[in-house]
Short mmCIF file of C-alpha atoms in Angstrom, two decimals:
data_model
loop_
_atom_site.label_atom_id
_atom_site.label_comp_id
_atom_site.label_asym_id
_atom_site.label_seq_id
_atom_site.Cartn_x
_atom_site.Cartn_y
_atom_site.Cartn_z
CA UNK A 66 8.35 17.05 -6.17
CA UNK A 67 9.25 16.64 -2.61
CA UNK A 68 7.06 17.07 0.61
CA UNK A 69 9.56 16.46 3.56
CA UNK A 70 11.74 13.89 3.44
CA UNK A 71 9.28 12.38 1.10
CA UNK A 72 9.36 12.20 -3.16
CA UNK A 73 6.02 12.09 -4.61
CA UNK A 74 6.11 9.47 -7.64
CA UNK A 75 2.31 9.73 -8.31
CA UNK A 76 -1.44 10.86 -7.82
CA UNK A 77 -3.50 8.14 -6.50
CA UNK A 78 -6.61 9.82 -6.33
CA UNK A 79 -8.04 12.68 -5.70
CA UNK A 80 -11.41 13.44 -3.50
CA UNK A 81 -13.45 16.57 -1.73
CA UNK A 82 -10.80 17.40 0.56
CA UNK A 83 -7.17 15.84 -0.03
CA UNK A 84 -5.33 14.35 -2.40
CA UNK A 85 -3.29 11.13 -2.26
CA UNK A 86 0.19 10.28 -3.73
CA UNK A 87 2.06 7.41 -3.49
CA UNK A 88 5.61 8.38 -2.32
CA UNK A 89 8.78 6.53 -1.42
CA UNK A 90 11.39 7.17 1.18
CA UNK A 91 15.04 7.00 0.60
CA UNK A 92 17.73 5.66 2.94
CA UNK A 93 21.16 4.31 3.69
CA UNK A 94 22.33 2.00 1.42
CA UNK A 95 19.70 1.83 -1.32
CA UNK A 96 16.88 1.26 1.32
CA UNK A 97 13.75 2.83 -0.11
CA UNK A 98 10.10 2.31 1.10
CA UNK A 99 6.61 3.12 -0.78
CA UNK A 100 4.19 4.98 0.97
CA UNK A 101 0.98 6.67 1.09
CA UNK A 102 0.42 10.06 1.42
CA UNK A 103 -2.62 11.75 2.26
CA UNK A 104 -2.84 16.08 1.67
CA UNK A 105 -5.55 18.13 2.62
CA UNK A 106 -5.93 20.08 -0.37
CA UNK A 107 -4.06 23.72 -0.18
CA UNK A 108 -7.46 25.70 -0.48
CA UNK A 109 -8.67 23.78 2.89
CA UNK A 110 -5.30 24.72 4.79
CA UNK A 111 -6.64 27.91 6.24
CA UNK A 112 -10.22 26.19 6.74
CA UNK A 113 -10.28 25.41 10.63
CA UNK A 114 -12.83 23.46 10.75
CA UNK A 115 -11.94 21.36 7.93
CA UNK A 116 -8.15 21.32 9.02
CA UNK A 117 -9.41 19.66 12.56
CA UNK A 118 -11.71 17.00 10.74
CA UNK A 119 -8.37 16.00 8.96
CA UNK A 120 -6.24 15.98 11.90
CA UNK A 121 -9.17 13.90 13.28
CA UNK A 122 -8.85 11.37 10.84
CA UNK A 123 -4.78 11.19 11.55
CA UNK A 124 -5.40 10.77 15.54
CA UNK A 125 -8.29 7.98 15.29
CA UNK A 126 -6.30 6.14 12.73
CA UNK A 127 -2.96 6.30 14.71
CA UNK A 128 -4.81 4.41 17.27
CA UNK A 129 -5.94 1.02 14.50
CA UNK A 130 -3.33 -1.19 14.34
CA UNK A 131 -4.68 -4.43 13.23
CA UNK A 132 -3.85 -6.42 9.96
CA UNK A 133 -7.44 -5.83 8.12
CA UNK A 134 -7.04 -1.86 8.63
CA UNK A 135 -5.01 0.17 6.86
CA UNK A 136 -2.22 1.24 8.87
CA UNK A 137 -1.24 5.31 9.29
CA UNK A 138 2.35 5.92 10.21
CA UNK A 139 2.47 9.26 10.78
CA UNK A 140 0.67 12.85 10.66
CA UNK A 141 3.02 15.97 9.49
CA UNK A 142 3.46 19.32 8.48
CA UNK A 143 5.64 20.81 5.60
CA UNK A 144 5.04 24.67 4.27
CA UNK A 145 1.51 24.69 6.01
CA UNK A 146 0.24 22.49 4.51
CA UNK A 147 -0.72 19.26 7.05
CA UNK A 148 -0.75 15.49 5.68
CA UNK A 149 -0.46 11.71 6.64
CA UNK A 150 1.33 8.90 5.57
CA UNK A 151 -0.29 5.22 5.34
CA UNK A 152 1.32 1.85 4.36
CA UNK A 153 1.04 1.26 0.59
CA UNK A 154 -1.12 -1.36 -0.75
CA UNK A 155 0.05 -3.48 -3.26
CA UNK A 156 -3.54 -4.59 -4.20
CA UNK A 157 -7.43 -3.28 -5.72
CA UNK A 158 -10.51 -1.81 -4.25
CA UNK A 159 -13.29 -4.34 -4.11
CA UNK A 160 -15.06 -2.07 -6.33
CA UNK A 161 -12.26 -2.66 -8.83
CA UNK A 162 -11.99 -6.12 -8.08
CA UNK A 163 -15.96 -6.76 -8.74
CA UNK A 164 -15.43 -4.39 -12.03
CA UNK A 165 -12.90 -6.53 -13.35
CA UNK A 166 -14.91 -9.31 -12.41
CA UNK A 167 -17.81 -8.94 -14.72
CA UNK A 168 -15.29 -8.40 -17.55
CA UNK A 169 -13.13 -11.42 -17.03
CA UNK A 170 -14.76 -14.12 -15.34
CA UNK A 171 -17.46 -16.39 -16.03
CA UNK A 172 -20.81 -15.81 -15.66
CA UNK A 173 -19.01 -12.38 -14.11
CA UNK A 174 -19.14 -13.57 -10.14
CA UNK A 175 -16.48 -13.79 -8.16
CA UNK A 176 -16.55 -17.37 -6.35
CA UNK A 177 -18.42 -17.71 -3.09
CA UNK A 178 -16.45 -18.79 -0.66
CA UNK A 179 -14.07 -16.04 -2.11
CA UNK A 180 -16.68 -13.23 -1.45
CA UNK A 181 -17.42 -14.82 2.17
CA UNK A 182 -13.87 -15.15 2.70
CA UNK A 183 -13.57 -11.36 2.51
CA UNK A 184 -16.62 -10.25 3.99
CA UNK A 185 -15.12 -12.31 7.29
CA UNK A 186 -11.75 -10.29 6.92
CA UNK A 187 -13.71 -6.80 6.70
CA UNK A 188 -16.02 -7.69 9.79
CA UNK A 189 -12.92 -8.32 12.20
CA UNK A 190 -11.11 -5.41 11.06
CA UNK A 191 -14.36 -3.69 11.97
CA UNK A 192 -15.02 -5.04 15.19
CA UNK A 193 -11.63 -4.62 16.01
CA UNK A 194 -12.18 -0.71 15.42
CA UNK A 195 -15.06 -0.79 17.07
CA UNK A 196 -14.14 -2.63 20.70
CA UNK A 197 -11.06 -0.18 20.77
CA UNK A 198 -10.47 1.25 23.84
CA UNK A 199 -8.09 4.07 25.23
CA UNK A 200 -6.91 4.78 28.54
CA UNK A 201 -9.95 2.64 29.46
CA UNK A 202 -12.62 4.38 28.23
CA UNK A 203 -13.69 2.90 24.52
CA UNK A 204 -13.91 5.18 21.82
CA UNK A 205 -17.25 3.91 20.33
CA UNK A 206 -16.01 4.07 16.67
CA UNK A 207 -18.45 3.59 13.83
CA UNK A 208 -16.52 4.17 10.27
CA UNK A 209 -20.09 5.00 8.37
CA UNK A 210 -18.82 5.04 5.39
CA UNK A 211 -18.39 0.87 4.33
CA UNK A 212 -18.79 0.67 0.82
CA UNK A 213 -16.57 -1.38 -1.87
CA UNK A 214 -14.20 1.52 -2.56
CA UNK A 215 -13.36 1.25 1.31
CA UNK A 216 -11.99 -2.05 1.04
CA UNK A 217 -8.95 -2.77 -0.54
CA UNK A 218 -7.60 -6.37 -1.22
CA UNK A 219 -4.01 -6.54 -1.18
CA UNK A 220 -2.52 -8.86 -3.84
CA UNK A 221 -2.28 -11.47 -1.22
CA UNK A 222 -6.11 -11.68 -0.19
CA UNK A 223 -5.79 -9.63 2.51
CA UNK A 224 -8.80 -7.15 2.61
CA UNK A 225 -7.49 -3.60 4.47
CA UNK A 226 -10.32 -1.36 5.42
CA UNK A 227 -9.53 2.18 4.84
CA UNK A 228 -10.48 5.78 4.82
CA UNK A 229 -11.69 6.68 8.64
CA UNK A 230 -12.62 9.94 7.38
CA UNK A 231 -16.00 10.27 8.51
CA UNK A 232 -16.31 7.64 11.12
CA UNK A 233 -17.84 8.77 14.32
CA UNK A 234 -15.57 8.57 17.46
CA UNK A 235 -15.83 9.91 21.26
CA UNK A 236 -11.99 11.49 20.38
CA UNK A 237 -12.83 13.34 17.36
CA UNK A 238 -12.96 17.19 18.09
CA UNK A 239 -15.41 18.00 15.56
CA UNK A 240 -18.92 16.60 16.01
CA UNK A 241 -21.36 15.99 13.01
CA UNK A 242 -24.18 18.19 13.48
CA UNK A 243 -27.80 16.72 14.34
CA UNK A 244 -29.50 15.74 11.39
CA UNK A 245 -26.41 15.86 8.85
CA UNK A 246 -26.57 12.67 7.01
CA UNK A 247 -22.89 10.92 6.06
CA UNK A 248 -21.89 8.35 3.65
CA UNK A 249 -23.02 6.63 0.40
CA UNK A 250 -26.58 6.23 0.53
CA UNK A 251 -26.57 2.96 -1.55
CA UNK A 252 -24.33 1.49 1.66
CA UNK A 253 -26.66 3.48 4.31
CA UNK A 254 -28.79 1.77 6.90
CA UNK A 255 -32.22 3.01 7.77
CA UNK A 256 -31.51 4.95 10.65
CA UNK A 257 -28.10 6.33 9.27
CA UNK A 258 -30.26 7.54 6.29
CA UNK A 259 -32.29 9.66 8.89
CA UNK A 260 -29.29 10.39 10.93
CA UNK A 261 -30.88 8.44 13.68
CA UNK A 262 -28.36 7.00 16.73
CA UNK A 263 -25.83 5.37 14.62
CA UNK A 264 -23.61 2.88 16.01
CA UNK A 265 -21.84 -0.43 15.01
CA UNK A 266 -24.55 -2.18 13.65
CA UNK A 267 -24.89 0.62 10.65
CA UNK A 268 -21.15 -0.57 9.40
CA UNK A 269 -22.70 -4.47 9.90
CA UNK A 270 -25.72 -2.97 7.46
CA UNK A 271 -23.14 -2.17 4.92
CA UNK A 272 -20.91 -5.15 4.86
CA UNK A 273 -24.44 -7.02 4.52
CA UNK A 274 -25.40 -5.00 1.33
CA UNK A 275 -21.83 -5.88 -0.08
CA UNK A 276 -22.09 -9.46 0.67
CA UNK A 277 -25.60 -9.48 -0.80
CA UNK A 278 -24.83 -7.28 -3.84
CA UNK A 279 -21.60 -9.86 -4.57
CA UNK A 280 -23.66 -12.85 -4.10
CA UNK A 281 -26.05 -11.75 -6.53
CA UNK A 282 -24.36 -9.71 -9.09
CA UNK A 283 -26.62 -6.97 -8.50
CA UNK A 284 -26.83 -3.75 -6.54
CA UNK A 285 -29.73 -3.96 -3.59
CA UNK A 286 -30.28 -0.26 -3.05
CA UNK A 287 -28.83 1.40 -5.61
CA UNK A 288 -31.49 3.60 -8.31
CA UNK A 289 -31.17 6.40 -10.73
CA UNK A 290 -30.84 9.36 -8.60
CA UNK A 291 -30.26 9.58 -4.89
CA UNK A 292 -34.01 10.30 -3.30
CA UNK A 293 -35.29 6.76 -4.96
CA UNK A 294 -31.70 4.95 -3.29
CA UNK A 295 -32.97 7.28 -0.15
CA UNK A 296 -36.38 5.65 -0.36
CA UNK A 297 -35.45 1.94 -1.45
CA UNK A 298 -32.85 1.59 1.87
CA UNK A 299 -35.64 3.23 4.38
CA UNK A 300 -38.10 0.86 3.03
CA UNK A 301 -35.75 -1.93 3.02
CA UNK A 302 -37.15 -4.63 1.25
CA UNK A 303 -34.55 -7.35 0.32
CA UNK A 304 -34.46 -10.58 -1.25
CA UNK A 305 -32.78 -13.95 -0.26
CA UNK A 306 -29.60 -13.87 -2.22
CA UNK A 307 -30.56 -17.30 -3.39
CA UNK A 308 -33.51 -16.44 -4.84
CA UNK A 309 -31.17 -13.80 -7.01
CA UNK A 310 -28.60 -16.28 -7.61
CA UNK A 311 -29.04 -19.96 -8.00
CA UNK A 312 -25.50 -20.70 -7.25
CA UNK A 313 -25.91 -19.44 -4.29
CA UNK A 314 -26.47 -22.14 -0.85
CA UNK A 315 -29.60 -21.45 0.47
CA UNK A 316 -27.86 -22.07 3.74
CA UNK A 317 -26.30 -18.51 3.21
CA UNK A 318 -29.90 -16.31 2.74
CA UNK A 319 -30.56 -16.22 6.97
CA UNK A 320 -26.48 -15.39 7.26
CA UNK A 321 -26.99 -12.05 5.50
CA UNK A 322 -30.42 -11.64 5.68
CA UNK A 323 -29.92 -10.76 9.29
CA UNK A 324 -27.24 -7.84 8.93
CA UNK A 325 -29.10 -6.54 6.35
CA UNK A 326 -32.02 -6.52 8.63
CA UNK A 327 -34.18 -3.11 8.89
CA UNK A 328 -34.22 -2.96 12.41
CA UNK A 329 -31.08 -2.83 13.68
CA UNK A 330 -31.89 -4.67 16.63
CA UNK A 331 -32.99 -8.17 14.73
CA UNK A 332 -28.98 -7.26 13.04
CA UNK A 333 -25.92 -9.17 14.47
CA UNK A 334 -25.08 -7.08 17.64
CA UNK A 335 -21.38 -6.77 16.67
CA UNK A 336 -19.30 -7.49 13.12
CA UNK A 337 -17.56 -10.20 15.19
CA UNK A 338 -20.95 -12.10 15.07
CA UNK A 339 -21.51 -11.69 11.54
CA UNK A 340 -17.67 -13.06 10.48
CA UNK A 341 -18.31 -15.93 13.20
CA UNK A 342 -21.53 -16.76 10.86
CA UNK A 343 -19.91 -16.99 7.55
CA UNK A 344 -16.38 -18.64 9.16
CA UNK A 345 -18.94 -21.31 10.81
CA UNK A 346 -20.55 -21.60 7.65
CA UNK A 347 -17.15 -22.16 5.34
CA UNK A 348 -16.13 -24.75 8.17
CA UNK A 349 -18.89 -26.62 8.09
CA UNK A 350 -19.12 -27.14 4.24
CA UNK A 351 -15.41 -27.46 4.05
CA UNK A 352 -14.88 -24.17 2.23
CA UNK A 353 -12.89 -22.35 4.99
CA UNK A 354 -9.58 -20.47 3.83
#
């Protein structure tokens, strides 16, 4: 099966509105290159407003280049049907990774400094999303939707944040309505979770609930249906990792404690801040990678 100049080996995954393949491009003299390729489903292709959140997604991500962000190459067209193309990733999602985790390792945690090592990596591809600027105006980009199956770790330990789909930008032609809620709620802040001014510090939220639920072995917001996960993130009550974990440093509870705090204004004001904290803390006990 061919889409353009492109051969479609396999289906990745498949989600609400597209479908992803991994392809490969041919060239002169046995050159060939793996790719990802991103469809908007064939039902959607007639669906305006869904076809404009999708070329959305394409424009926004054409402006990321920076090595912890997945990198898009190119938006197309072949027989109506619109799709992009992203840089394969040798590697896992972190959801995989802390899967296979709990089967394999020890006691079922991944190290520490391991786990602060790629929070660190996931808040400067953030913060490099979010300071972006174009033709000097900045585009105020919030991705909204952190979670563990948004972070892939190449087989190198590089962590790649993906999947823009949903993040809010000033160059997006759609807008999300007032009062639409977006995202997983287990990875929500408060004020995302009442669709309440969302900006950079709800992604700074999230990567504190991942750091928190990987320190501990244990999801922090997380319940049996989605109104209880609703309730536990607006109340927001959350324990020192240490107390959860008795390998964890102690040192480490004030680190995440604060991007996981309620109010968003005792949070770190950027993701920059929060990576600075856990590099300066992995320096200073002679853990840093």
């Amino acid at each position: 099966k061919r889409l353009g100049k492109f051969e479609i080996l396999a289906l990745l995954a498949l989600g609400g509105t597209a479908e992803i393949y991994l392809a490969r491009i041919g060239g002169a003299a046995g050159f060939e290159k793996y790719v990802v390729v991103k469809c908007l489903h064939d039902h959607l292709a007639d669906d305006t407003e869904f076809v404009k959140m999708f070329l959305d997604e394409a424009r926004l991500a054409a402006h990321l280049d920076h090595s912890n962000i997945v990198q898009t190459m190119e938006l197309g067209e072949h027989e109506n049907r619109y799709y992009m193309v992203m840089e394969f990733l040798a590697g896992l999602s972190l959801a995989m990774i802390v899967r296979r985790a709990t089967e394999r390792l020890p006691g079922g945690k991944i190290p520490v400094p391991l786990i602060l090592n790629m929070v660190a990596q996931s808040c400067a591809g953030l913060h490099y999303a979010h300071e972006r600027v174009m033709n000097g105006k900045p585009l105020n980009i919030v991705h909204r939707d952190i979670s563990p199956q948004n972070l892939v770790v190449s087989f190198e330990g590089v962590v790649k944040v993906v999947d823009f789909g949903i993040a809010k930008a000033e160059l997006r032609e759609t807008r999300t309505r007032s009062g639409t809620i977006k995202g997983k709620f287990a990875y929500m802040s408060p004020e995302q979770c009442v669709a309440n001014n969302v900006d950079r510090r709800t992604d700074v939220f999230a990567l504190g609930v991942i750091a928190h639920e990987m320190l501990t072995g244990r999801r922090l917001f997380k319940k049996p249906s989605p109104y209880e996960t609703y309730q536990a993130v607006i109340e927001c009550a959350v324990e020192p990792p240490s107390r959860l974990n008795v390998e964890v440093d102690p040192a480490i509870d004030p680190i995440v404690m604060r991007a996981v705090a309620k109010d968003k204004e005792n949070r770190y004001p950027t993701a920059e801040a929060f990576g600075d904290a856990i590099l300066s803390y992995l320096h200073h006990r002679g853990k840093g990678s």
